[in-house]
GROMACS .gro file of C-alpha atoms in nm:
model
  499
    1MET     CA    1   0.586   1.279  -1.246
    2GLN     CA    2   0.252   1.425  -1.357
    3ILE     CA    3   0.408   1.611  -1.657
    4LEU     CA    4   0.541   1.265  -1.777
    5LEU     CA    5   0.230   1.102  -1.700
    6ILE     CA    6   0.041   1.357  -1.914
    7MET     CA    7   0.300   1.298  -2.179
    8LEU     CA    8   0.250   0.903  -2.198
    9ILE     CA    9  -0.130   0.978  -2.210
   10VAL     CA   10  -0.071   1.228  -2.473
   11VAL     CA   11   0.146   0.962  -2.666
   12LEU     CA   12  -0.099   0.692  -2.644
   13LEU     CA   13  -0.422   0.913  -2.711
   14ALA     CA   14  -0.223   1.012  -3.054
   15PHE     CA   15  -0.136   0.672  -3.127
   16SER     CA   16  -0.547   0.554  -3.085
   17VAL     CA   17  -0.622   0.840  -3.301
   18LEU     CA   18  -0.370   0.699  -3.573
   19LEU     CA   19  -0.515   0.365  -3.542
   20LEU     CA   20  -0.871   0.487  -3.583
   21ALA     CA   21  -0.749   0.687  -3.917
   22LEU     CA   22  -0.610   0.324  -4.029
   23ALA     CA   23  -0.941   0.198  -3.959
   24LYS     CA   24  -1.157   0.440  -4.122
   25GLN     CA   25  -1.416   0.286  -4.395
   26SER     CA   26  -1.563   0.434  -4.673
   27PRO     CA   27  -1.953   0.355  -4.703
   28ARG     CA   28  -1.867   0.141  -4.991
   29GLU     CA   29  -1.596  -0.070  -4.860
   30LYS     CA   30  -1.811  -0.118  -4.545
   31GLN     CA   31  -2.104  -0.210  -4.741
   32THR     CA   32  -1.887  -0.447  -4.970
   33GLU     CA   33  -1.681  -0.605  -4.650
   34ASP     CA   34  -2.051  -0.651  -4.471
   35LYS     CA   35  -2.165  -0.839  -4.812
   36GLU     CA   36  -1.909  -1.043  -4.828
   37GLN     CA   37  -1.932  -1.148  -4.435
   38GLU     CA   38  -2.328  -1.220  -4.493
   39GLU     CA   39  -2.223  -1.472  -4.776
   40TYR     CA   40  -1.954  -1.636  -4.572
   41ILE     CA   41  -2.215  -1.695  -4.301
   42ARG     CA   42  -2.481  -1.832  -4.518
   43ASP     CA   43  -2.231  -2.034  -4.691
   44TYR     CA   44  -2.090  -2.181  -4.353
   45ALA     CA   45  -2.450  -2.224  -4.215
   46GLU     CA   46  -2.519  -2.413  -4.519
   47THR     CA   47  -2.252  -2.621  -4.477
   48VAL     CA   48  -2.315  -2.722  -4.098
   49ARG     CA   49  -2.658  -2.784  -4.177
   50GLN     CA   50  -2.551  -3.041  -4.441
   51THR     CA   51  -2.309  -3.211  -4.230
   52GLY     CA   52  -2.561  -3.236  -3.912
   53GLY     CA   53  -2.375  -2.956  -3.710
   54SER     CA   54  -2.478  -2.665  -3.548
   55MET     CA   55  -2.387  -2.293  -3.557
   56LYS     CA   56  -2.412  -2.053  -3.279
   57LYS     CA   57  -2.365  -1.710  -3.364
   58LEU     CA   58  -2.104  -1.513  -3.123
   59GLU     CA   59  -2.243  -1.188  -3.077
   60HIS     CA   60  -1.957  -0.889  -3.126
   61TRP     CA   61  -1.972  -0.744  -2.773
   62LYS     CA   62  -1.889  -1.132  -2.649
   63VAL     CA   63  -1.589  -1.099  -2.905
   64ILE     CA   64  -1.462  -0.789  -2.790
   65ALA     CA   65  -1.516  -0.855  -2.394
   66ILE     CA   66  -1.331  -1.220  -2.442
   67TYR     CA   67  -1.049  -1.038  -2.640
   68LEU     CA   68  -1.024  -0.779  -2.349
   69ILE     CA   69  -0.975  -1.059  -2.107
   70ILE     CA   70  -0.725  -1.263  -2.272
   71TYR     CA   71  -0.552  -0.975  -2.436
   72ASP     CA   72  -0.511  -0.794  -2.068
   73MET     CA   73  -0.471  -1.152  -1.893
   74ILE     CA   74  -0.171  -1.259  -2.125
   75ALA     CA   75  -0.048  -0.938  -2.296
   76VAL     CA   76   0.007  -0.737  -2.007
   77ASN     CA   77   0.059  -0.932  -1.684
   78PHE     CA   78   0.277  -1.218  -1.862
   79SER     CA   79   0.462  -0.909  -2.047
   80TYR     CA   80   0.517  -0.744  -1.716
   81PHE     CA   81   0.661  -1.031  -1.579
   82MET     CA   82   0.862  -1.174  -1.845
   83ALA     CA   83   1.044  -0.814  -1.834
   84LEU     CA   84   1.130  -0.846  -1.460
   85LEU     CA   85   1.316  -1.208  -1.544
   86VAL     CA   86   1.465  -1.055  -1.860
   87ARG     CA   87   1.582  -0.739  -1.748
   88PHE     CA   88   1.665  -0.851  -1.402
   89ASP     CA   89   1.847  -1.165  -1.486
   90PHE     CA   90   1.557  -1.408  -1.385
   91ARG     CA   91   1.534  -1.299  -1.019
   92TYR     CA   92   1.330  -0.998  -0.829
   93SER     CA   93   1.597  -0.768  -0.749
   94SER     CA   94   1.403  -0.441  -0.894
   95ILE     CA   95   1.068  -0.322  -0.954
   96PRO     CA   96   1.031  -0.053  -1.140
   97THR     CA   97   0.783   0.209  -1.026
   98ASP     CA   98   0.866   0.505  -1.267
   99TYR     CA   99   0.612   0.564  -1.541
  100PHE     CA  100   0.870   0.564  -1.832
  101ALA     CA  101   1.121   0.339  -1.638
  102ALA     CA  102   0.827   0.060  -1.586
  103TRP     CA  103   0.712   0.153  -1.958
  104ARG     CA  104   1.094   0.125  -2.046
  105SER     CA  105   1.120  -0.200  -1.893
  106PHE     CA  106   0.911  -0.420  -2.096
  107ALA     CA  107   0.781  -0.203  -2.418
  108PRO     CA  108   0.951  -0.420  -2.646
  109ILE     CA  109   0.803  -0.768  -2.510
  110TYR     CA  110   0.473  -0.593  -2.472
  111THR     CA  111   0.489  -0.488  -2.826
  112ILE     CA  112   0.562  -0.810  -2.928
  113ILE     CA  113   0.279  -0.988  -2.742
  114ILE     CA  114   0.055  -0.701  -2.892
  115LEU     CA  115   0.153  -0.820  -3.224
  116VAL     CA  116   0.121  -1.201  -3.150
  117VAL     CA  117  -0.226  -1.164  -3.004
  118PHE     CA  118  -0.343  -0.936  -3.261
  119GLY     CA  119  -0.177  -1.119  -3.544
  120CYS     CA  120  -0.374  -1.482  -3.377
  121MET     CA  121  -0.710  -1.306  -3.377
  122HIS     CA  122  -0.642  -1.168  -3.748
  123LEU     CA  123  -0.593  -1.534  -3.846
  124TYR     CA  124  -0.856  -1.665  -3.653
  125ASN     CA  125  -1.107  -1.443  -3.798
  126SER     CA  126  -0.981  -1.462  -4.155
  127VAL     CA  127  -1.109  -1.834  -4.083
  128TRP     CA  128  -1.416  -1.756  -3.888
  129ARG     CA  129  -1.500  -1.426  -3.996
  130PHE     CA  130  -1.659  -1.283  -3.651
  131ALA     CA  131  -1.559  -0.948  -3.732
  132SER     CA  132  -1.367  -0.716  -3.982
  133PHE     CA  133  -1.010  -0.628  -3.981
  134HIS     CA  134  -1.102  -0.264  -3.936
  135GLU     CA  135  -1.304  -0.347  -3.634
  136LEU     CA  136  -1.034  -0.575  -3.488
  137ILE     CA  137  -0.788  -0.263  -3.493
  138LYS     CA  138  -1.051  -0.066  -3.293
  139ILE     CA  139  -1.067  -0.357  -3.023
  140THR     CA  140  -0.691  -0.346  -3.042
  141VAL     CA  141  -0.741   0.055  -2.966
  142ALA     CA  142  -0.935  -0.028  -2.653
  143THR     CA  143  -0.718  -0.309  -2.562
  144VAL     CA  144  -0.378  -0.119  -2.536
  145ILE     CA  145  -0.552   0.180  -2.354
  146THR     CA  146  -0.647  -0.114  -2.093
  147GLY     CA  147  -0.291  -0.248  -2.089
  148VAL     CA  148  -0.142   0.120  -2.007
  149LEU     CA  149  -0.383   0.180  -1.751
  150HIS     CA  150  -0.334  -0.135  -1.618
  151ILE     CA  151   0.100  -0.036  -1.612
  152VAL     CA  152   0.016   0.294  -1.457
  153GLY     CA  153  -0.170   0.138  -1.162
  154ILE     CA  154   0.109  -0.099  -1.132
  155THR     CA  155   0.353   0.194  -1.062
  156ILE     CA  156   0.099   0.415  -0.868
  157PHE     CA  157   0.046   0.115  -0.627
  158TRP     CA  158   0.413   0.063  -0.548
  159GLU     CA  159   0.459   0.431  -0.504
  160ARG     CA  160   0.203   0.462  -0.266
  161MET     CA  161   0.386   0.190  -0.018
  162PRO     CA  162   0.435   0.341   0.322
  163ALA     CA  163   0.772   0.151   0.361
  164SER     CA  164   0.888   0.047   0.029
  165TYR     CA  165   1.243   0.129   0.137
  166TYR     CA  166   1.229  -0.164   0.346
  167LEU     CA  167   1.253  -0.371   0.053
  168ILE     CA  168   1.598  -0.238  -0.036
  169GLY     CA  169   1.783  -0.376   0.268
  170ALA     CA  170   1.659  -0.725   0.192
  171LEU     CA  171   1.711  -0.728  -0.194
  172LEU     CA  172   2.028  -0.577  -0.173
  173GLY     CA  173   2.127  -0.835   0.113
  174LYS     CA  174   2.017  -1.112  -0.128
  175TYR     CA  175   2.092  -1.011  -0.477
  176LYS     CA  176   2.337  -0.736  -0.434
  177HIS     CA  177   2.119  -0.489  -0.647
  178ALA     CA  178   1.780  -0.310  -0.585
  179GLU     CA  179   1.545  -0.057  -0.741
  180VAL     CA  180   1.259   0.066  -0.537
  181ALA     CA  181   1.048   0.362  -0.516
  182LEU     CA  182   1.085   0.649  -0.271
  183PRO     CA  183   0.829   0.577   0.058
  184GLY     CA  184   0.475   0.685   0.016
  185GLY     CA  185   0.179   0.621   0.275
  186CYS     CA  186   0.048   0.897   0.538
  187ASP     CA  187   0.125   1.240   0.477
  188ILE     CA  188   0.263   1.279   0.839
  189GLY     CA  189   0.622   1.370   0.736
  190CYS     CA  190   0.912   1.362   0.566
  191ARG     CA  191   1.019   0.974   0.565
  192ALA     CA  192   1.430   1.079   0.552
  193ILE     CA  193   1.648   0.806   0.436
  194ASP     CA  194   2.002   0.973   0.500
  195GLN     CA  195   2.044   0.696   0.758
  196HIS     CA  196   1.968   0.426   0.542
  197ILE     CA  197   2.197   0.539   0.248
  198LYS     CA  198   2.487   0.640   0.446
  199GLY     CA  199   2.427   0.223   0.625
  200PHE     CA  200   2.444   0.085   0.242
  201ARG     CA  201   2.749   0.278   0.172
  202ALA     CA  202   2.946   0.157   0.451
  203LEU     CA  203   2.865  -0.176   0.355
  204GLY     CA  204   3.021  -0.128   0.001
  205ALA     CA  205   2.712  -0.042  -0.238
  206GLU     CA  206   2.651   0.247  -0.463
  207VAL     CA  207   2.338   0.420  -0.397
  208LYS     CA  208   2.149   0.671  -0.633
  209ILE     CA  209   1.826   0.837  -0.665
  210GLU     CA  210   1.676   0.856  -0.986
  211HIS     CA  211   1.358   0.912  -1.147
  212GLY     CA  212   1.182   0.893  -0.781
  213LEU     CA  213   1.372   0.519  -0.736
  214ILE     CA  214   1.666   0.490  -0.495
  215LYS     CA  215   1.877   0.255  -0.688
  216THR     CA  216   2.180   0.037  -0.501
  217HIS     CA  217   2.431  -0.205  -0.649
  218ALA     CA  218   2.722  -0.360  -0.505
  219GLU     CA  219   2.960  -0.635  -0.629
  220HIS     CA  220   3.040  -0.749  -0.270
  221LEU     CA  221   2.895  -0.607   0.078
  222ARG     CA  222   3.183  -0.607   0.351
  223GLY     CA  223   3.066  -0.567   0.668
  224SER     CA  224   3.154  -0.239   0.851
  225HIS     CA  225   3.122  -0.027   1.187
  226ILE     CA  226   2.791   0.193   1.114
  227TYR     CA  227   2.718   0.504   1.352
  228MET     CA  228   2.343   0.618   1.340
  229ASP     CA  229   2.318   0.999   1.365
  230VAL     CA  230   1.967   0.972   1.504
  231VAL     CA  231   1.816   0.666   1.613
  232SER     CA  232   1.600   0.525   1.298
  233VAL     CA  233   1.404   0.201   1.315
  234GLY     CA  234   1.369   0.192   0.970
  235ALA     CA  235   1.740   0.223   0.867
  236THR     CA  236   1.847  -0.011   1.178
  237ILE     CA  237   1.611  -0.310   0.999
  238ASN     CA  238   1.736  -0.217   0.669
  239ILE     CA  239   2.093  -0.251   0.767
  240MET     CA  240   2.043  -0.553   0.952
  241MET     CA  241   1.895  -0.732   0.629
  242ALA     CA  242   2.155  -0.611   0.411
  243ALA     CA  243   2.433  -0.721   0.625
  244VAL     CA  244   2.299  -1.029   0.735
  245MET     CA  245   2.513  -1.170   0.455
  246ALA     CA  246   2.777  -0.950   0.381
  247GLU     CA  247   3.130  -1.096   0.415
  248GLY     CA  248   3.248  -1.026   0.825
  249THR     CA  249   3.090  -0.833   1.101
  250THR     CA  250   2.875  -0.548   1.099
  251ILE     CA  251   2.831  -0.304   1.445
  252ILE     CA  252   2.539  -0.065   1.406
  253GLU     CA  253   2.602   0.186   1.719
  254ASN     CA  254   2.291   0.389   1.824
  255SER     CA  255   2.075   0.165   1.706
  256ALA     CA  256   1.680   0.164   1.746
  257LYS     CA  257   1.544  -0.043   2.015
  258GLU     CA  258   1.161  -0.114   1.910
  259PRO     CA  259   1.024  -0.446   2.016
  260HIS     CA  260   0.973  -0.520   1.620
  261VAL     CA  261   1.348  -0.441   1.568
  262VAL     CA  262   1.453  -0.744   1.824
  263ASP     CA  263   1.167  -0.956   1.683
  264LEU     CA  264   1.333  -0.924   1.317
  265ALA     CA  265   1.671  -0.985   1.502
  266ASN     CA  266   1.492  -1.297   1.637
  267PHE     CA  267   1.320  -1.394   1.318
  268LEU     CA  268   1.639  -1.384   1.069
  269ASN     CA  269   1.846  -1.597   1.383
  270SER     CA  270   1.602  -1.840   1.312
  271MET     CA  271   1.662  -1.827   0.948
  272GLY     CA  272   2.045  -1.906   1.052
  273ALA     CA  273   2.165  -1.535   1.088
  274ASN     CA  274   2.397  -1.448   1.339
  275ILE     CA  275   2.287  -1.149   1.512
  276LYS     CA  276   2.326  -1.039   1.907
  277GLY     CA  277   2.244  -0.726   2.093
  278ALA     CA  278   1.889  -0.638   1.907
  279GLY     CA  279   1.728  -0.418   2.193
  280THR     CA  280   2.043  -0.238   2.319
  281ASP     CA  281   2.196   0.057   2.154
  282VAL     CA  282   2.460  -0.152   1.982
  283ILE     CA  283   2.391  -0.437   1.733
  284ARG     CA  284   2.662  -0.672   1.615
  285ILE     CA  285   2.593  -0.890   1.303
  286LYS     CA  286   2.829  -1.185   1.189
  287GLY     CA  287   2.775  -1.246   0.831
  288VAL     CA  288   2.635  -1.567   0.702
  289SER     CA  289   2.662  -1.754   0.329
  290HIS     CA  290   2.307  -1.867   0.350
  291LEU     CA  291   1.994  -1.870   0.532
  292HIS     CA  292   1.693  -2.120   0.542
  293GLY     CA  293   1.351  -2.161   0.589
  294THR     CA  294   1.167  -2.149   0.920
  295GLU     CA  295   0.847  -2.109   1.113
  296TYR     CA  296   0.803  -1.819   1.305
  297ALA     CA  297   0.540  -1.637   1.507
  298VAL     CA  298   0.503  -1.263   1.498
  299ILE     CA  299   0.509  -1.052   1.827
  300PRO     CA  300   0.140  -0.873   1.861
  301ASP     CA  301   0.085  -0.540   1.729
  302GLN     CA  302   0.175  -0.279   2.041
  303ILE     CA  303  -0.020   0.025   1.832
  304GLU     CA  304  -0.331  -0.185   1.780
  305ALA     CA  305  -0.334  -0.295   2.125
  306GLY     CA  306  -0.273   0.067   2.268
  307THR     CA  307  -0.553   0.198   2.043
  308PHE     CA  308  -0.789  -0.046   2.248
  309MET     CA  309  -0.636   0.069   2.572
  310PHE     CA  310  -0.732   0.452   2.474
  311ALA     CA  311  -1.061   0.349   2.340
  312ALA     CA  312  -1.146   0.264   2.723
  313ALA     CA  313  -1.002   0.571   2.830
  314VAL     CA  314  -1.241   0.801   2.586
  315THR     CA  315  -1.530   0.633   2.633
  316LYS     CA  316  -1.511   0.582   3.010
  317GLY     CA  317  -1.540   0.229   2.957
  318ASP     CA  318  -1.365  -0.131   3.081
  319VAL     CA  319  -1.136  -0.326   2.820
  320THR     CA  320  -0.929  -0.618   2.849
  321VAL     CA  321  -0.655  -0.647   2.572
  322LYS     CA  322  -0.547  -0.979   2.498
  323ASN     CA  323  -0.252  -1.129   2.296
  324VAL     CA  324  -0.005  -0.890   2.413
  325ILE     CA  325   0.301  -0.841   2.550
  326PRO     CA  326   0.293  -0.596   2.852
  327LYS     CA  327   0.620  -0.510   2.847
  328HIS     CA  328   0.592  -0.342   2.519
  329LEU     CA  329   0.336  -0.118   2.635
  330GLU     CA  330   0.504   0.051   2.943
  331SER     CA  331   0.518   0.384   2.790
  332ILE     CA  332   0.136   0.374   2.718
  333THR     CA  333   0.046   0.256   3.040
  334ALA     CA  334   0.244   0.500   3.236
  335LYS     CA  335   0.059   0.778   3.046
  336LEU     CA  336  -0.293   0.592   3.107
  337LEU     CA  337  -0.219   0.615   3.486
  338GLU     CA  338  -0.127   0.955   3.493
  339ILE     CA  339  -0.431   1.068   3.332
  340GLY     CA  340  -0.654   0.867   3.628
  341CYS     CA  341  -0.725   0.523   3.424
  342GLU     CA  342  -0.684   0.225   3.631
  343VAL     CA  343  -0.434  -0.056   3.447
  344GLU     CA  344  -0.392  -0.411   3.553
  345GLU     CA  345  -0.183  -0.666   3.362
  346ALA     CA  346  -0.144  -1.036   3.366
  347ASP     CA  347   0.130  -1.218   3.153
  348ASP     CA  348  -0.022  -1.196   2.803
  349CYS     CA  349  -0.322  -0.922   2.832
  350ILE     CA  350  -0.381  -0.594   2.981
  351ARG     CA  351  -0.730  -0.478   3.126
  352VAL     CA  352  -0.791  -0.042   3.124
  353VAL     CA  353  -1.074   0.092   3.344
  354ALA     CA  354  -1.204   0.445   3.303
  355SER     CA  355  -1.420   0.503   3.562
  356LYS     CA  356  -1.285   0.841   3.712
  357PRO     CA  357  -1.251   1.180   3.532
  358LEU     CA  358  -0.923   1.235   3.311
  359GLN     CA  359  -0.658   1.430   3.420
  360HIS     CA  360  -0.470   1.657   3.216
  361THR     CA  361  -0.073   1.552   3.164
  362GLN     CA  362   0.255   1.640   2.906
  363VAL     CA  363   0.358   1.394   2.657
  364LYS     CA  364   0.660   1.410   2.423
  365THR     CA  365   0.677   1.146   2.180
  366LEU     CA  366   1.017   0.968   2.140
  367PRO     CA  367   1.195   0.658   2.022
  368TYR     CA  368   1.140   0.325   2.208
  369PRO     CA  369   1.081   0.299   2.494
  370GLY     CA  370   0.959   0.644   2.485
  371PHE     CA  371   0.616   0.730   2.425
  372PRO     CA  372   0.563   0.609   2.061
  373THR     CA  373   0.451   0.877   1.778
  374ASP     CA  374   0.204   0.604   1.660
  375MET     CA  375   0.002   0.671   2.001
  376GLN     CA  376   0.017   1.049   1.936
  377PRO     CA  377  -0.317   1.113   1.784
  378GLN     CA  378  -0.507   0.867   2.069
  379ILE     CA  379  -0.390   1.032   2.342
  380THR     CA  380  -0.451   1.377   2.236
  381VAL     CA  381  -0.814   1.261   2.169
  382ALA     CA  382  -0.815   1.121   2.540
  383LEU     CA  383  -0.671   1.444   2.682
  384GLY     CA  384  -0.897   1.697   2.480
  385LEU     CA  385  -1.163   1.539   2.718
  386SER     CA  386  -0.926   1.608   3.048
  387LYS     CA  387  -0.949   1.869   3.298
  388GLY     CA  388  -0.719   2.107   3.272
  389THR     CA  389  -0.482   2.200   3.033
  390SER     CA  390  -0.249   1.933   2.844
  391ILE     CA  391   0.057   2.017   2.638
  392VAL     CA  392   0.159   1.708   2.340
  393THR     CA  393   0.488   1.730   2.142
  394GLU     CA  394   0.580   1.571   1.841
  395SER     CA  395   0.957   1.521   1.819
  396ILE     CA  396   0.965   1.267   1.517
  397PHE     CA  397   0.718   1.392   1.230
  398GLU     CA  398   0.672   1.761   1.169
  399ASN     CA  399   0.314   1.701   1.030
  400ARG     CA  400   0.149   1.464   1.262
  401PHE     CA  401  -0.118   1.712   1.360
  402LYS     CA  402  -0.366   1.747   1.073
  403TYR     CA  403  -0.600   1.549   1.232
  404VAL     CA  404  -0.646   1.848   1.497
  405ASP     CA  405  -0.903   2.040   1.249
  406GLU     CA  406  -1.105   1.745   1.221
  407LEU     CA  407  -1.138   1.730   1.615
  408THR     CA  408  -1.228   2.077   1.617
  409ARG     CA  409  -1.502   2.038   1.421
  410MET     CA  410  -1.637   1.787   1.735
  411GLY     CA  411  -1.573   2.046   1.987
  412ALA     CA  412  -1.213   2.005   2.098
  413ASN     CA  413  -1.005   2.301   2.203
  414ILE     CA  414  -0.661   2.252   2.058
  415LYS     CA  415  -0.420   2.476   1.957
  416VAL     CA  416  -0.120   2.363   1.765
  417GLU     CA  417   0.209   2.572   1.738
  418GLY     CA  418   0.480   2.429   1.568
  419ASN     CA  419   0.537   2.078   1.665
  420THR     CA  420   0.348   2.111   1.998
  421ALA     CA  421  -0.027   2.090   2.094
  422ILE     CA  422  -0.172   2.277   2.363
  423ILE     CA  423  -0.537   2.092   2.487
  424ASP     CA  424  -0.760   2.243   2.708
  425GLY     CA  425  -0.984   1.983   2.839
  426VAL     CA  426  -1.393   1.998   2.717
  427SER     CA  427  -1.680   1.830   2.841
  428ARG     CA  428  -1.745   1.637   2.554
  429TYR     CA  429  -1.743   1.613   2.182
  430THR     CA  430  -2.021   1.633   1.975
  431GLY     CA  431  -2.110   1.441   1.626
  432ALA     CA  432  -1.957   1.559   1.264
  433ASN     CA  433  -1.864   1.460   0.960
  434ILE     CA  434  -1.484   1.413   0.980
  435SER     CA  435  -1.225   1.232   0.752
  436ALA     CA  436  -0.950   1.053   0.842
  437PRO     CA  437  -0.589   1.220   0.724
  438ASP     CA  438  -0.398   0.945   0.790
  439LEU     CA  439  -0.382   0.570   0.953
  440ARG     CA  440  -0.334   0.689   1.341
  441ALA     CA  441  -0.537   0.991   1.302
  442GLY     CA  442  -0.800   0.792   1.165
  443ALA     CA  443  -0.834   0.531   1.448
  444ALA     CA  444  -0.835   0.823   1.694
  445LEU     CA  445  -1.097   1.018   1.499
  446VAL     CA  446  -1.317   0.668   1.514
  447LEU     CA  447  -1.265   0.703   1.922
  448ALA     CA  448  -1.353   1.040   1.925
  449ALA     CA  449  -1.690   0.978   1.732
  450MET     CA  450  -1.760   0.695   1.982
  451SER     CA  451  -1.719   0.891   2.259
  452ALA     CA  452  -1.924   1.205   2.104
  453GLU     CA  453  -2.293   1.300   2.130
  454GLY     CA  454  -2.490   1.255   1.857
  455PHE     CA  455  -2.393   1.090   1.508
  456SER     CA  456  -2.032   1.102   1.331
  457THR     CA  457  -1.922   0.974   0.998
  458VAL     CA  458  -1.561   0.918   0.883
  459ASP     CA  459  -1.467   0.941   0.545
  460ASP     CA  460  -1.124   0.815   0.350
  461ILE     CA  461  -1.111   0.500   0.572
  462ARG     CA  462  -0.862   0.333   0.379
  463TYR     CA  463  -0.623   0.472   0.583
  464ILE     CA  464  -0.750   0.291   0.898
  465GLU     CA  465  -0.825  -0.047   0.730
  466ARG     CA  466  -0.440  -0.033   0.605
  467GLY     CA  467  -0.311  -0.088   0.959
  468TYR     CA  468  -0.645  -0.265   1.158
  469GLU     CA  469  -0.812  -0.566   1.097
  470ASP     CA  470  -1.148  -0.589   1.089
  471PHE     CA  471  -1.159  -0.276   1.331
  472HIS     CA  472  -1.522  -0.171   1.361
  473LEU     CA  473  -1.631  -0.537   1.422
  474LYS     CA  474  -1.361  -0.556   1.724
  475LEU     CA  475  -1.511  -0.217   1.826
  476GLN     CA  476  -1.854  -0.368   1.791
  477GLY     CA  477  -1.759  -0.629   2.017
  478LEU     CA  478  -1.694  -0.392   2.276
  479GLY     CA  479  -2.012  -0.232   2.244
  480ALA     CA  480  -1.980   0.026   2.032
  481GLN     CA  481  -2.272   0.151   1.801
  482ILE     CA  482  -2.057   0.111   1.467
  483GLU     CA  483  -2.118   0.042   1.132
  484LEU     CA  484  -1.899   0.030   0.796
  485ILE     CA  485  -2.126   0.197   0.520
  486GLU     CA  486  -2.101   0.227   0.157
  487THR     CA  487  -2.438   0.428   0.058
  488GLU     CA  488  -2.651   0.709   0.186
  489ARG     CA  489  -2.924   0.456   0.225
  490ASP     CA  490  -2.684   0.243   0.486
  491LEU     CA  491  -2.625   0.523   0.665
  492ARG     CA  492  -3.025   0.618   0.705
  493LYS     CA  493  -3.050   0.220   0.787
  494PHE     CA  494  -2.780   0.271   1.058
  495LYS     CA  495  -2.923   0.605   1.209
  496LEU     CA  496  -3.282   0.417   1.227
  497LYS     CA  497  -3.124   0.081   1.360
  498ILE     CA  498  -3.003   0.288   1.640
  499GLY     CA  499  -3.229   0.526   1.706
   0.00000   0.00000   0.00000
């Protein structure tokens, strides 16, 4: 992919150099053109004066700025939108994400609009004479570069989506065609898509992987009996969305039981789908001809709730988390009780009190209802402050202990062997400058920093912001001394404020 991008940039630069060469003027040509412009402006000013009007000089930099804005808004965005409609039969059934695939999709329309916009500006210039023909060429070079950077930005955005493959099931189910980038997101390990592909093919779709895209197409989707080789939340969700409008009945065996799988089934049922068995090993889906609109309240995020529950354990605090479903948090609650915390449950809230020293335990991440992999960094931070030796085994993702190096800088005593972390508890963490390697690890490191002695700074918080809304504000509400900073000056002010 990097090679293709470099090739694209080289071609673009060569094109720009060619245009600039065409725009090059000799001193005599420039002098003649400037003189003609001065005479034209003088004649125009005299005409305006005689008719009682006024003339405002439009400076070149303003012209360039206006041209850049209009060009980028019209030539790039409109051409991208039109290309999607023209190439994909007036429906958003595919999103070009490979650089050259994206360029290919709308290069013809993009080129036409470049010529139209440039032609209109030149025609306008021939009347109002605000810039020379050669200056317009130079402006066009700048705007073409702006456009290409805009295109590359769009493709990078789609490639970095952590769960881009969730679009496939929905698009395939409704439009029978989809092209979506392979998943990106946090670097915690391989996001296998073999079970997704197996399910789509069982429903009658053709699946190919080309140029970093998953391409699926089906004339008709037909229900099928699908056995999942491994429990996969993503594959279960994708197959459900694809099968909901397929002909006949689809049965998914060894399906994921996570709360959000059940929530998706309930949501689709509220739109007219016929899904039964969500939350069990076997899901049965009877295809329907169409879905209708609905209003639906999404369940609370059990991982965010679990993070605040472990915030109480790490800081030896007393935290009540409201608007939760305690049933979804049973595996988290069980481990908090094991390490010595007090947990009180109500209908829609949970209170965690850590008044006693934390105790060691053993944890293994498993599909629901087991302990969630997204809570592994948080419990590791807590166990790093417990008495004795704890063992944490990661069975879902193979690269989820990257944060351990950062935690070690804060004084933790953790040794990682393969997919297992051996943790010898310490009495306290100490402040340090650390970086968030991914979403959940970033949140866990913030918890460690709150309990640490001294100041800590956590960089690369874009990961945290992606998964936690107003995380620092909620922690401030719990009494944490935490601030979102952007400059060294902000950091100094924060240190002075808290002493």
